[in-house]
């Protein structure tokens, strides 16, 4: 079973070959579910210290919703208990969290189906997130919160518009950003993404895209080439102007992050 790039921790070694790529990166994101169960204090401290040395902000991606009468086994349902775990470890090593990215609460609590589905409205979802925000803010008062949502039909720009309003009403502040996790097989995904960009512009919320390759890619190069074509399809041919660009993978490619001189690595991409 894959658990990420084979050489991930080599990123944080002295002289790691990604200085040029690192110069373009403003935020480095870790997973809340990764800490503390899968990474030691020593490993995490080494990573965080090098992220800071390179002048990057630190972000954590995590599911903000607590399992109750629904949500068991569904994405986004990790909740405040997970937040307490990663906050405790990050505080223990002296790290500061700048951003938290919610892992798709609107889609998975409102639109997703299944035996554990909640089918809450946007206002209920936002209220359920308040405790999570409070847990993180108690440790990191300056942390900013944004959201990732998948562009899986039927989620569209109207849903995002409603969600931004509901979140601000419940939490008392706007989301810092919306990142789109694209279903690239969805017909007209470019138009939906552009419409969400427009919503963000109206609301003063920055928007971004996650560029990924296909799950079925047979090689690292195939994954990266496809991801690159999606960048061109949206920004060059489609006229998209995302405020943020996010590079991320949930599949067994690319296998390596280094060196940046290799076009089949993540930093090479």
Tab-separated table of C-alpha atoms in Angstrom:
chain	number	residue	atom	x	y	z
A	1	UNK	CA	0.000	0.000	0.000
A	2	UNK	CA	1.390	3.404	-0.924
A	3	UNK	CA	1.648	6.094	1.739
A	4	UNK	CA	3.110	8.929	-0.293
A	5	UNK	CA	6.319	9.593	-2.180
A	6	UNK	CA	9.144	7.246	-1.232
A	7	UNK	CA	11.624	10.073	-0.622
A	8	UNK	CA	9.276	12.575	1.054
A	9	UNK	CA	11.442	13.215	4.107
A	10	UNK	CA	14.461	13.847	1.873
A	11	UNK	CA	12.833	17.201	1.077
A	12	UNK	CA	13.929	18.433	4.479
A	13	UNK	CA	17.562	17.343	4.383
A	14	UNK	CA	20.351	19.902	4.009
A	15	UNK	CA	21.111	20.443	0.335
A	16	UNK	CA	17.900	18.806	-0.902
A	17	UNK	CA	17.630	19.423	-4.642
A	18	UNK	CA	14.541	21.600	-4.908
A	19	UNK	CA	15.683	25.175	-4.251
A	20	UNK	CA	14.148	26.550	-7.452
A	21	UNK	CA	10.818	24.808	-6.947
A	22	UNK	CA	10.759	25.802	-3.279
A	23	UNK	CA	11.207	29.432	-4.280
A	24	UNK	CA	7.782	29.338	-5.937
A	25	UNK	CA	5.970	27.711	-3.005
A	26	UNK	CA	4.280	29.960	-0.443
A	27	UNK	CA	2.509	27.343	1.701
A	28	UNK	CA	3.447	23.752	2.574
A	29	UNK	CA	0.526	21.595	3.683
A	30	UNK	CA	0.529	18.550	5.950
A	31	UNK	CA	-2.366	16.229	6.834
A	32	UNK	CA	-4.008	16.429	10.244
A	33	UNK	CA	-4.598	12.676	10.146
A	34	UNK	CA	-0.878	12.161	9.562
A	35	UNK	CA	0.008	13.611	12.940
A	36	UNK	CA	0.528	12.251	15.550
A	37	UNK	CA	-0.228	8.642	14.597
A	38	UNK	CA	2.065	8.258	11.584
A	39	UNK	CA	4.958	10.641	12.172
A	40	UNK	CA	7.310	11.015	15.121
A	41	UNK	CA	8.084	14.288	16.867
A	42	UNK	CA	11.621	14.080	15.481
A	43	UNK	CA	10.434	13.667	11.881
A	44	UNK	CA	7.822	16.378	12.189
A	45	UNK	CA	10.210	18.839	13.816
A	46	UNK	CA	12.719	18.322	11.008
A	47	UNK	CA	10.024	18.947	8.399
A	48	UNK	CA	8.557	22.012	10.078
A	49	UNK	CA	11.940	23.606	10.741
A	50	UNK	CA	12.942	23.245	7.104
A	51	UNK	CA	9.578	24.548	5.882
A	52	UNK	CA	10.124	27.650	8.016
A	53	UNK	CA	13.743	27.988	6.920
A	54	UNK	CA	12.543	28.201	3.349
A	55	UNK	CA	10.103	30.978	4.247
A	56	UNK	CA	6.922	28.965	3.695
A	57	UNK	CA	3.762	29.150	5.752
A	58	UNK	CA	2.524	25.924	7.352
A	59	UNK	CA	-0.940	24.540	6.636
A	60	UNK	CA	-2.810	21.502	7.909
A	61	UNK	CA	-5.578	19.750	5.967
A	62	UNK	CA	-8.161	17.925	8.061
A	63	UNK	CA	-11.795	16.900	8.346
A	64	UNK	CA	-13.584	19.310	10.710
A	65	UNK	CA	-16.838	17.432	11.355
A	66	UNK	CA	-17.495	15.127	14.304
A	67	UNK	CA	-19.230	11.785	13.815
A	68	UNK	CA	-22.620	11.617	15.504
A	69	UNK	CA	-25.817	10.015	14.278
A	70	UNK	CA	-24.268	10.155	10.802
A	71	UNK	CA	-20.898	10.592	9.137
A	72	UNK	CA	-19.135	7.432	10.297
A	73	UNK	CA	-16.505	6.393	7.765
A	74	UNK	CA	-17.123	9.391	5.525
A	75	UNK	CA	-14.552	11.903	4.352
A	76	UNK	CA	-14.437	15.134	6.380
A	77	UNK	CA	-15.647	13.428	9.555
A	78	UNK	CA	-12.573	13.491	11.799
A	79	UNK	CA	-13.574	16.376	14.017
A	80	UNK	CA	-12.226	18.250	17.027
A	81	UNK	CA	-10.627	15.163	18.569
A	82	UNK	CA	-8.264	14.823	15.601
A	83	UNK	CA	-7.571	18.553	15.816
A	84	UNK	CA	-6.597	18.207	19.472
A	85	UNK	CA	-4.158	15.453	18.512
A	86	UNK	CA	-2.297	17.370	15.827
A	87	UNK	CA	-2.392	20.623	17.785
A	88	UNK	CA	-0.816	18.921	20.800
A	89	UNK	CA	1.996	17.435	18.716
A	90	UNK	CA	2.669	20.620	16.768
A	91	UNK	CA	2.751	22.663	19.956
A	92	UNK	CA	5.089	20.115	21.532
A	93	UNK	CA	7.661	20.665	18.796
A	94	UNK	CA	7.188	24.443	18.791
A	95	UNK	CA	5.402	24.700	15.431
A	96	UNK	CA	2.912	27.389	14.415
A	97	UNK	CA	-0.064	26.667	12.169
A	98	UNK	CA	-0.829	29.452	9.707
A	99	UNK	CA	-3.685	27.857	7.746
A	100	UNK	CA	-6.172	25.041	8.152
A	101	UNK	CA	-7.827	23.620	5.033
A	102	UNK	CA	-11.109	21.811	5.672
A	103	UNK	CA	-11.408	18.514	3.818
A	104	UNK	CA	-14.647	18.856	1.801
A	105	UNK	CA	-17.302	19.228	4.526
A	106	UNK	CA	-19.975	20.783	2.300
A	107	UNK	CA	-20.026	17.993	-0.240
A	108	UNK	CA	-19.699	15.077	2.165
A	109	UNK	CA	-22.164	16.370	4.765
A	110	UNK	CA	-24.750	17.722	2.323
A	111	UNK	CA	-24.586	15.968	-1.043
A	112	UNK	CA	-22.846	12.621	-0.589
A	113	UNK	CA	-25.045	9.531	-0.310
A	114	UNK	CA	-24.622	6.277	1.559
A	115	UNK	CA	-25.805	4.608	4.752
A	116	UNK	CA	-23.945	7.134	6.937
A	117	UNK	CA	-24.916	10.223	4.914
A	118	UNK	CA	-26.030	13.294	6.881
A	119	UNK	CA	-27.734	15.445	4.214
A	120	UNK	CA	-27.373	18.556	6.349
A	121	UNK	CA	-27.946	22.004	4.928
A	122	UNK	CA	-25.082	24.513	4.673
A	123	UNK	CA	-26.099	26.324	7.859
A	124	UNK	CA	-26.003	23.099	9.911
A	125	UNK	CA	-22.607	22.152	8.517
A	126	UNK	CA	-21.202	25.558	9.391
A	127	UNK	CA	-22.516	25.321	12.956
A	128	UNK	CA	-20.938	21.897	13.324
A	129	UNK	CA	-17.525	23.352	12.410
A	130	UNK	CA	-17.526	26.034	15.112
A	131	UNK	CA	-16.098	23.727	17.811
A	132	UNK	CA	-13.287	22.652	15.491
A	133	UNK	CA	-12.330	26.261	14.790
A	134	UNK	CA	-12.381	26.976	18.526
A	135	UNK	CA	-10.035	24.065	19.289
A	136	UNK	CA	-7.443	25.219	16.759
A	137	UNK	CA	-7.800	28.903	17.587
A	138	UNK	CA	-7.221	28.258	21.282
A	139	UNK	CA	-3.727	27.079	20.384
A	140	UNK	CA	-3.156	29.220	17.301
A	141	UNK	CA	-5.166	32.460	17.509
A	142	UNK	CA	-3.830	33.769	14.198
A	143	UNK	CA	-4.659	30.636	12.176
A	144	UNK	CA	-6.820	31.200	9.101
A	145	UNK	CA	-9.372	28.698	7.853
A	146	UNK	CA	-10.231	27.800	4.287
A	147	UNK	CA	-12.074	24.996	2.574
A	148	UNK	CA	-11.503	22.407	-0.137
A	149	UNK	CA	-14.570	21.181	-2.043
A	150	UNK	CA	-14.762	18.578	-4.817
A	151	UNK	CA	-16.273	19.612	-8.134
A	152	UNK	CA	-18.374	16.459	-8.266
A	153	UNK	CA	-21.839	16.908	-9.727
A	154	UNK	CA	-24.200	18.286	-8.563
A	155	UNK	CA	-22.021	20.679	-6.509
A	156	UNK	CA	-21.845	24.004	-8.329
A	157	UNK	CA	-21.177	27.711	-7.842
A	158	UNK	CA	-24.554	28.343	-6.198
A	159	UNK	CA	-23.712	25.783	-3.518
A	160	UNK	CA	-20.395	27.517	-2.865
A	161	UNK	CA	-22.095	30.921	-2.715
A	162	UNK	CA	-24.569	29.625	-0.127
A	163	UNK	CA	-21.779	27.929	1.809
A	164	UNK	CA	-19.664	31.075	2.064
A	165	UNK	CA	-22.619	32.979	3.532
A	166	UNK	CA	-23.504	30.203	5.991
A	167	UNK	CA	-19.922	29.813	7.192
A	168	UNK	CA	-19.427	33.512	7.845
A	169	UNK	CA	-22.727	33.707	9.740
A	170	UNK	CA	-21.874	30.731	11.960
A	171	UNK	CA	-18.174	31.384	12.606
A	172	UNK	CA	-18.193	35.174	12.514
A	173	UNK	CA	-15.562	35.534	9.814
A	174	UNK	CA	-15.299	34.600	6.128
A	175	UNK	CA	-13.416	31.605	4.835
A	176	UNK	CA	-9.895	32.576	3.813
A	177	UNK	CA	-10.063	30.550	0.587
A	178	UNK	CA	-11.919	27.945	-1.441
A	179	UNK	CA	-9.855	25.275	-3.208
A	180	UNK	CA	-11.450	23.157	-5.921
A	181	UNK	CA	-10.715	19.431	-6.098
A	182	UNK	CA	-11.725	18.843	-9.709
A	183	UNK	CA	-13.510	15.823	-11.125
A	184	UNK	CA	-11.763	16.186	-14.469
A	185	UNK	CA	-14.185	13.694	-16.033
A	186	UNK	CA	-17.111	16.012	-15.278
A	187	UNK	CA	-18.425	17.601	-18.467
A	188	UNK	CA	-17.968	21.366	-18.337
A	189	UNK	CA	-15.734	21.348	-15.260
A	190	UNK	CA	-13.926	24.424	-16.547
A	191	UNK	CA	-17.151	26.450	-16.607
A	192	UNK	CA	-18.057	25.378	-13.074
A	193	UNK	CA	-14.577	26.323	-11.825
A	194	UNK	CA	-14.753	29.705	-13.557
A	195	UNK	CA	-18.157	30.350	-11.976
A	196	UNK	CA	-16.732	29.557	-8.538
A	197	UNK	CA	-13.837	31.925	-9.231
A	198	UNK	CA	-16.450	34.606	-9.946
A	199	UNK	CA	-18.244	33.870	-6.666
A	200	UNK	CA	-14.956	34.213	-4.810
A	201	UNK	CA	-14.252	37.516	-6.528
A	202	UNK	CA	-17.659	38.868	-5.488
A	203	UNK	CA	-17.276	37.676	-1.912
A	204	UNK	CA	-13.625	38.638	-1.491
A	205	UNK	CA	-12.616	34.990	-0.922
A	206	UNK	CA	-9.528	33.712	-2.748
A	207	UNK	CA	-9.990	30.641	-4.922
A	208	UNK	CA	-7.641	27.950	-6.137
A	209	UNK	CA	-7.384	24.659	-8.030
A	210	UNK	CA	-5.738	21.393	-7.118
A	211	UNK	CA	-3.934	20.036	-10.165
A	212	UNK	CA	-3.643	16.262	-10.230
A	213	UNK	CA	-2.994	13.521	-12.735
A	214	UNK	CA	-5.341	10.592	-13.405
A	215	UNK	CA	-5.814	7.814	-10.877
A	216	UNK	CA	-5.293	5.255	-13.639
A	217	UNK	CA	-1.904	6.671	-14.740
A	218	UNK	CA	0.578	3.833	-15.253
A	219	UNK	CA	3.748	5.875	-14.670
A	220	UNK	CA	4.935	9.003	-12.893
A	221	UNK	CA	5.522	10.713	-16.232
A	222	UNK	CA	2.000	9.963	-17.431
A	223	UNK	CA	0.550	11.381	-14.199
A	224	UNK	CA	2.603	14.571	-14.469
A	225	UNK	CA	1.965	15.103	-18.185
A	226	UNK	CA	-1.784	14.811	-17.662
A	227	UNK	CA	-1.698	17.169	-14.690
A	228	UNK	CA	0.249	19.667	-16.783
A	229	UNK	CA	-2.294	19.468	-19.599
A	230	UNK	CA	-5.014	20.325	-17.087
A	231	UNK	CA	-3.107	23.435	-16.047
A	232	UNK	CA	-2.960	24.571	-19.676
A	233	UNK	CA	-6.575	23.600	-20.331
A	234	UNK	CA	-7.852	25.771	-17.504
A	235	UNK	CA	-5.462	28.708	-17.366
A	236	UNK	CA	-4.204	29.055	-20.944
A	237	UNK	CA	-7.154	27.904	-23.038
A	238	UNK	CA	-9.963	28.461	-20.531
A	239	UNK	CA	-8.910	31.831	-19.149
A	240	UNK	CA	-8.909	30.697	-15.523
A	241	UNK	CA	-7.061	32.926	-13.074
A	242	UNK	CA	-6.903	31.070	-9.753
A	243	UNK	CA	-5.449	32.949	-6.797
A	244	UNK	CA	-3.866	29.725	-5.551
A	245	UNK	CA	-2.450	26.677	-7.314
A	246	UNK	CA	-2.194	23.482	-5.279
A	247	UNK	CA	-0.162	20.405	-6.250
A	248	UNK	CA	-1.335	17.261	-4.514
A	249	UNK	CA	-1.740	13.542	-5.143
A	250	UNK	CA	-3.761	10.762	-3.518
A	251	UNK	CA	-2.580	7.971	-5.802
A	252	UNK	CA	0.617	5.996	-6.292
A	253	UNK	CA	2.222	8.665	-8.493
A	254	UNK	CA	4.569	10.379	-8.560
A	255	UNK	CA	6.725	8.001	-6.546
A	256	UNK	CA	9.416	10.590	-5.839
A	257	UNK	CA	9.572	14.266	-4.968
A	258	UNK	CA	13.270	14.780	-5.814
A	259	UNK	CA	15.274	15.991	-7.621
A	260	UNK	CA	13.650	18.990	-9.289
A	261	UNK	CA	15.795	18.427	-12.397
A	262	UNK	CA	13.894	15.196	-13.098
A	263	UNK	CA	10.621	15.786	-15.004
A	264	UNK	CA	9.048	12.688	-13.413
A	265	UNK	CA	9.232	14.027	-9.815
A	266	UNK	CA	6.820	16.271	-7.958
A	267	UNK	CA	9.340	19.101	-7.635
A	268	UNK	CA	10.243	18.624	-11.293
A	269	UNK	CA	6.579	19.183	-12.153
